[in-house]
Coordinates of C-alpha atoms in Angstrom, one line a residue:
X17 CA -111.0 -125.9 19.4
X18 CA -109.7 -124.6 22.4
X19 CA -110.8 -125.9 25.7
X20 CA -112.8 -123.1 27.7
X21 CA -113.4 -122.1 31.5
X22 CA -115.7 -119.7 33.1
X23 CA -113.9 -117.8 35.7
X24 CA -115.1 -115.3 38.4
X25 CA -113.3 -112.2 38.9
X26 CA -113.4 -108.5 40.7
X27 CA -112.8 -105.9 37.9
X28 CA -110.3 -103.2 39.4
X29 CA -110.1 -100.8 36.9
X30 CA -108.2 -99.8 33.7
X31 CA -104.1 -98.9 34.2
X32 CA -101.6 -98.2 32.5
X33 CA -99.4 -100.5 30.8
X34 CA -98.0 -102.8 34.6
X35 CA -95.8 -105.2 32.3
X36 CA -93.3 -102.5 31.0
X37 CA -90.6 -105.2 29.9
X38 CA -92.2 -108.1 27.6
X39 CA -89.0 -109.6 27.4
X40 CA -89.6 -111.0 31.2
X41 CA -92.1 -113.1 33.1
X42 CA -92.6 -110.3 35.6
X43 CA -94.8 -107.2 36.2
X44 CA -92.6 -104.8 36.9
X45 CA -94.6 -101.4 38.4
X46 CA -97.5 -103.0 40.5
X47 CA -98.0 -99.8 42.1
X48 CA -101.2 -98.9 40.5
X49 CA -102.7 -102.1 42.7
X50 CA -100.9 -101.1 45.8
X51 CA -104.7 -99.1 46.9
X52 CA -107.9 -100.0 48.3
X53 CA -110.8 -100.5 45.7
X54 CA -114.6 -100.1 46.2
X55 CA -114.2 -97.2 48.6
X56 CA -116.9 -94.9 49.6
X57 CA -120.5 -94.4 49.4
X58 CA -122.0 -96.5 46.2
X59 CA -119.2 -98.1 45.1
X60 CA -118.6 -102.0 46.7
X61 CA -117.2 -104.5 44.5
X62 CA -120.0 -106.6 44.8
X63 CA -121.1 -104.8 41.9
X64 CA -118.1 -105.4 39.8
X65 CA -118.1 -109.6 39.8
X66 CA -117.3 -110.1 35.5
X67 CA -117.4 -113.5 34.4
X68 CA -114.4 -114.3 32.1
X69 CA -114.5 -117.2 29.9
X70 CA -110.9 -118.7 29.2
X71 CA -109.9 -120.0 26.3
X72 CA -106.9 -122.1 26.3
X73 CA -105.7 -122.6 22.7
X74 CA -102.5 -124.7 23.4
X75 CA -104.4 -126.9 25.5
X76 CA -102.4 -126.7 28.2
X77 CA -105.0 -126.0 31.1
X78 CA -103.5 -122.5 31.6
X79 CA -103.8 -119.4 29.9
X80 CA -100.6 -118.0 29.0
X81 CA -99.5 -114.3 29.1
X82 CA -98.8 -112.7 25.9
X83 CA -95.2 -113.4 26.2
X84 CA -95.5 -117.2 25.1
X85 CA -98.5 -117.4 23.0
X86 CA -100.6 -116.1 20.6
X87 CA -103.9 -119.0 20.9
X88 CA -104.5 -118.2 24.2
X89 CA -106.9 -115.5 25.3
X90 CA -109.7 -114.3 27.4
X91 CA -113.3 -112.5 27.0
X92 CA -115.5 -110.5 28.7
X93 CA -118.0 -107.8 29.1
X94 CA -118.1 -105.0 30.5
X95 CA -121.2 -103.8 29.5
X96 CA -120.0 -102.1 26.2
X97 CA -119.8 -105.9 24.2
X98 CA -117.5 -108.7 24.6
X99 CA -114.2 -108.2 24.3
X100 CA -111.3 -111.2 23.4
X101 CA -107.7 -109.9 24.5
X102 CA -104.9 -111.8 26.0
X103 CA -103.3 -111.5 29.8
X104 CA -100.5 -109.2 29.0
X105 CA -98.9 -109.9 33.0
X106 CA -99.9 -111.5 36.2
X107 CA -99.3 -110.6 40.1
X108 CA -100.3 -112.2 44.0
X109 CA -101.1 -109.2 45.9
X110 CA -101.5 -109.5 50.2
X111 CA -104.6 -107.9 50.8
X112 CA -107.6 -108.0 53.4
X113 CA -111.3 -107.9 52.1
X114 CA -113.8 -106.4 53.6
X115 CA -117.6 -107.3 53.8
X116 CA -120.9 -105.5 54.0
X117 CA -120.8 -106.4 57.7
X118 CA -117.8 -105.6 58.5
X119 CA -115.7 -108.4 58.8
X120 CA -112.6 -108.9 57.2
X121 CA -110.9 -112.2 55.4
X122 CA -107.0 -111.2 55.2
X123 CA -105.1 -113.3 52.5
X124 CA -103.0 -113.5 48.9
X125 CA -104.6 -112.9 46.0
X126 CA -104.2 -113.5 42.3
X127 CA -104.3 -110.3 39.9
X128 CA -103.7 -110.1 36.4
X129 CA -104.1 -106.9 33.4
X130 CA -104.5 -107.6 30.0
X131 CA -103.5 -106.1 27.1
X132 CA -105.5 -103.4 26.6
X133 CA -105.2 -101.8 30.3
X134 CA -108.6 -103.9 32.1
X135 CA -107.2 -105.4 36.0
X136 CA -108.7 -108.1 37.4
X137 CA -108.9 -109.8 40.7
X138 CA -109.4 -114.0 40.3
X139 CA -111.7 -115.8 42.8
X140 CA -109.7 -119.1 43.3
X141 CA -111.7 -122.1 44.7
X142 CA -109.2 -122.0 47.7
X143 CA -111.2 -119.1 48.7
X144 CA -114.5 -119.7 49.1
X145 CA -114.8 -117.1 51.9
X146 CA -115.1 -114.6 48.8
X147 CA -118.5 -115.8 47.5
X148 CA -119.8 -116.0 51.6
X149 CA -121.5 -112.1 51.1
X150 CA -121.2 -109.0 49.5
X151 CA -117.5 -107.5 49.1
X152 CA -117.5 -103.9 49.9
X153 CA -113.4 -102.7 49.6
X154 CA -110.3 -104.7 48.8
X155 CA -107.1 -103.4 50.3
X156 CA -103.7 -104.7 48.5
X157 CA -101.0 -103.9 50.8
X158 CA -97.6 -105.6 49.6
X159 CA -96.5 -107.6 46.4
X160 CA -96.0 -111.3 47.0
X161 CA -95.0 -112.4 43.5
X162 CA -95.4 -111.1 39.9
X163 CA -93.0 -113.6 37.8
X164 CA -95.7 -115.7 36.2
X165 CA -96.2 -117.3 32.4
X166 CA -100.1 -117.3 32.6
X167 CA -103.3 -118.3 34.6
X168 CA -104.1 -121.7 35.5
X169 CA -107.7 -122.5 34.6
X170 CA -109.0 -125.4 37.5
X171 CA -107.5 -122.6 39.8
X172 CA -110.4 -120.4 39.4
X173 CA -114.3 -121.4 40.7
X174 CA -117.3 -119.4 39.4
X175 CA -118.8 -118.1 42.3
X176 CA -121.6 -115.5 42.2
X177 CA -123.0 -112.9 44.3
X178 CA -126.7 -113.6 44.9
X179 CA -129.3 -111.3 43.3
X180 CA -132.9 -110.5 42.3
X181 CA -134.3 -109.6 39.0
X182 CA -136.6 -106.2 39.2
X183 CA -140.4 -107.3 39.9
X184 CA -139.3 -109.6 43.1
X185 CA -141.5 -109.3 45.8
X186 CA -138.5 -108.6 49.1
X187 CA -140.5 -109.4 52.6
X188 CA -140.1 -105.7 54.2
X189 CA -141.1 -104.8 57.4
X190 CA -143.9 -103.0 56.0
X191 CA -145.1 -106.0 54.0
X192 CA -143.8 -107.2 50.1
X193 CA -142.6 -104.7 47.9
X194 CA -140.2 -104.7 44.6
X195 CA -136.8 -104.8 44.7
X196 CA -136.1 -102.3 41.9
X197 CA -138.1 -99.7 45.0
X198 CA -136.3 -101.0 47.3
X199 CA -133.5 -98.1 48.6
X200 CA -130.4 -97.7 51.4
X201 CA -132.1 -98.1 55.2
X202 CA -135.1 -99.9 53.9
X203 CA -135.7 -102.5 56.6
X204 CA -135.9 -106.3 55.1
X205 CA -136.6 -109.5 56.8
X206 CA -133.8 -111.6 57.1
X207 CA -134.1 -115.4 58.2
X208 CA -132.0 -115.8 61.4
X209 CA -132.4 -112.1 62.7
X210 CA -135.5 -110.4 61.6
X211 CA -135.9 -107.0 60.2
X212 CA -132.2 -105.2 59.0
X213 CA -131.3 -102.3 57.3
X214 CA -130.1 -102.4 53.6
X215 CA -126.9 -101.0 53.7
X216 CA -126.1 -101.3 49.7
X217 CA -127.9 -102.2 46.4
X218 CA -126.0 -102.4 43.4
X219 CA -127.5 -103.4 40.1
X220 CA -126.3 -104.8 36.1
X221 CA -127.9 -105.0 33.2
X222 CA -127.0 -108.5 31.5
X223 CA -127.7 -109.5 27.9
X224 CA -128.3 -112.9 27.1
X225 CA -127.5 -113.2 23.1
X226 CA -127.6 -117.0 23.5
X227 CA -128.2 -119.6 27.0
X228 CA -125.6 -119.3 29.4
X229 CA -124.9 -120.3 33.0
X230 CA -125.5 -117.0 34.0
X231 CA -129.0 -116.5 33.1
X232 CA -131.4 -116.0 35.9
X233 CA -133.7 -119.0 37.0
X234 CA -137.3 -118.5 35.7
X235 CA -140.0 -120.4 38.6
X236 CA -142.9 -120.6 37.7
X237 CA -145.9 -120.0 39.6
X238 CA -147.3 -123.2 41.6
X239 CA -144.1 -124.8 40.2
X240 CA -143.2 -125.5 44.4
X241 CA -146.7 -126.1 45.4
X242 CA -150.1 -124.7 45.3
X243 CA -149.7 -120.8 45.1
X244 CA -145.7 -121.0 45.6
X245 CA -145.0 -118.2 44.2
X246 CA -147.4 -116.7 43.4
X247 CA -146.4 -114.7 40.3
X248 CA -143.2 -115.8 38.2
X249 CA -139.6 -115.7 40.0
X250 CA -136.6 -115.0 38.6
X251 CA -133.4 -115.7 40.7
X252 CA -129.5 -115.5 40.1
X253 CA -128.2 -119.1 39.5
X254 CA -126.9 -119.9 42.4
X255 CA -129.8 -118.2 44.9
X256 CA -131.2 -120.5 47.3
X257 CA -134.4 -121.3 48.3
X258 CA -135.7 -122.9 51.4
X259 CA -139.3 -124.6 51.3
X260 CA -140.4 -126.4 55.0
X261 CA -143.4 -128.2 53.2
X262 CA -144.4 -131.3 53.1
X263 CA -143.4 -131.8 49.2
X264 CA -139.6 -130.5 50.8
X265 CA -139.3 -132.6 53.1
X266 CA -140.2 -136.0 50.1
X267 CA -137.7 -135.1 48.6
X268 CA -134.5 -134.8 50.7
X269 CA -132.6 -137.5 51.6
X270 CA -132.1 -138.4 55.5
X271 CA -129.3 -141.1 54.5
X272 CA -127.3 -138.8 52.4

């Protein structure tokens, strides 16, 4: 049995064949990448975070391109099914993210296309400034190096992006209202300063066939004191929650 990872990634597109010559370790016309994705109105990447669960046949603690294996491989879905297909070539772009705020983080970053076409940007756990907000655009500007056999798995961390499930109550300046009727300009009340404008909302459908760690958090209600919450909450995974009561304060630990 193969040993599997769950990696977070940015799904760029679909290209044309980058790795023309499988007789080589190296992607040989990157210029497909060479462009800024998530540009204009509706379309940030935060929308486009796939999960990708690794499986490394060889156990080896990488998975290898096409060129030196046939048990390694990856899946995903895109929202048409899961699909099991092997990295066909992999590349480290330079490049310079940029946030819903408008702040940048400049760095390299791992790339890789698979066989049949789908590109992918890797969220390694060097980076951790990738999971701090929303990404709105990725800009790759140069090539740093494409002559890889594979990609290691403990490289990759599985940050999220925060989210709701439809039915949560958001505090609005005009009082609680659902998230799913929640739209662009809507004021929300943010903890450090106050009302802000929404500036994007991007939304998935996820099927759960069997449990995963990607399955939304169920609280139920009273489950963080009398009348918290009030109704059943669903939250992403990793979503935090701050409570200032008494019960709160029991239960954290002032000597570490």
């Amino acid at each position: 049995m193969s040993e599997n990872v769950i990696w977070s990634t940015l799904y760029l597109g679909n290209f044309a064949d980058m790795d023309t010559d499988e007789g080589t370790n190296t992607q040989e016309d990157t210029s497909a990448l060479l462009t800024t994705f998530g540009a204009g109105p509706g379309n940030a990447l935060s929308g486009n975070i796939v999960n990708i669960e690794s499986h490394d046949g060889d156990y080896d603690h990488a998975v290898d391109t096409d060129n030196h294996t046939a048990s390694d491989y990856i899946e995903y879905d895109l929202g048409d099914g899961p699909v099991s297909v092997q990295i066909d070539s992999v590349a480290v772009l330079h490049g310079v993210v940029t946030f819903h705020d408008g702040s940048t983080y400049e760095a390299d970053f791992g790339t890789f296309q698979a066989e049949n076409g789908d590109a992918f940007m890797v969220v390694l756990d060097s980076q951790p400034e990738l999971a701090s907000q929303g990404i709105d655009t990725v800009t790759f500007t140069a090539v740093v190096d494409t002559g890889f056999e594979g990609v290691w798995e403990d490289n990759k961390d599985d940050h999220q992006f925060v989210c709701f499930a439809p039915g949560t109550r958001i505090a609005t300046a005009l009082g609680p209202r659902r998230i799913d009727k929640l739209k662009v300009g809507d004021y929300v009340i943010t903890l450090d300063d106050g009302p802000q404008p929404i500036r994007w909302i991007g939304k998935r459908r996820l099927r759960f066939d069997v449990p995963g760690p990607d399955q939304p958090v169920r609280i139920a209600p009273g489950a963080l004191g009398p009348g918290l919450p009030r109704r059943a909450l669903l939250l992403s995974p990793n979503h935090r929650v701050l409570l200032s009561t008494t019960p709160a304060h029991a239960l954290h630990d002032p000597l570490g």
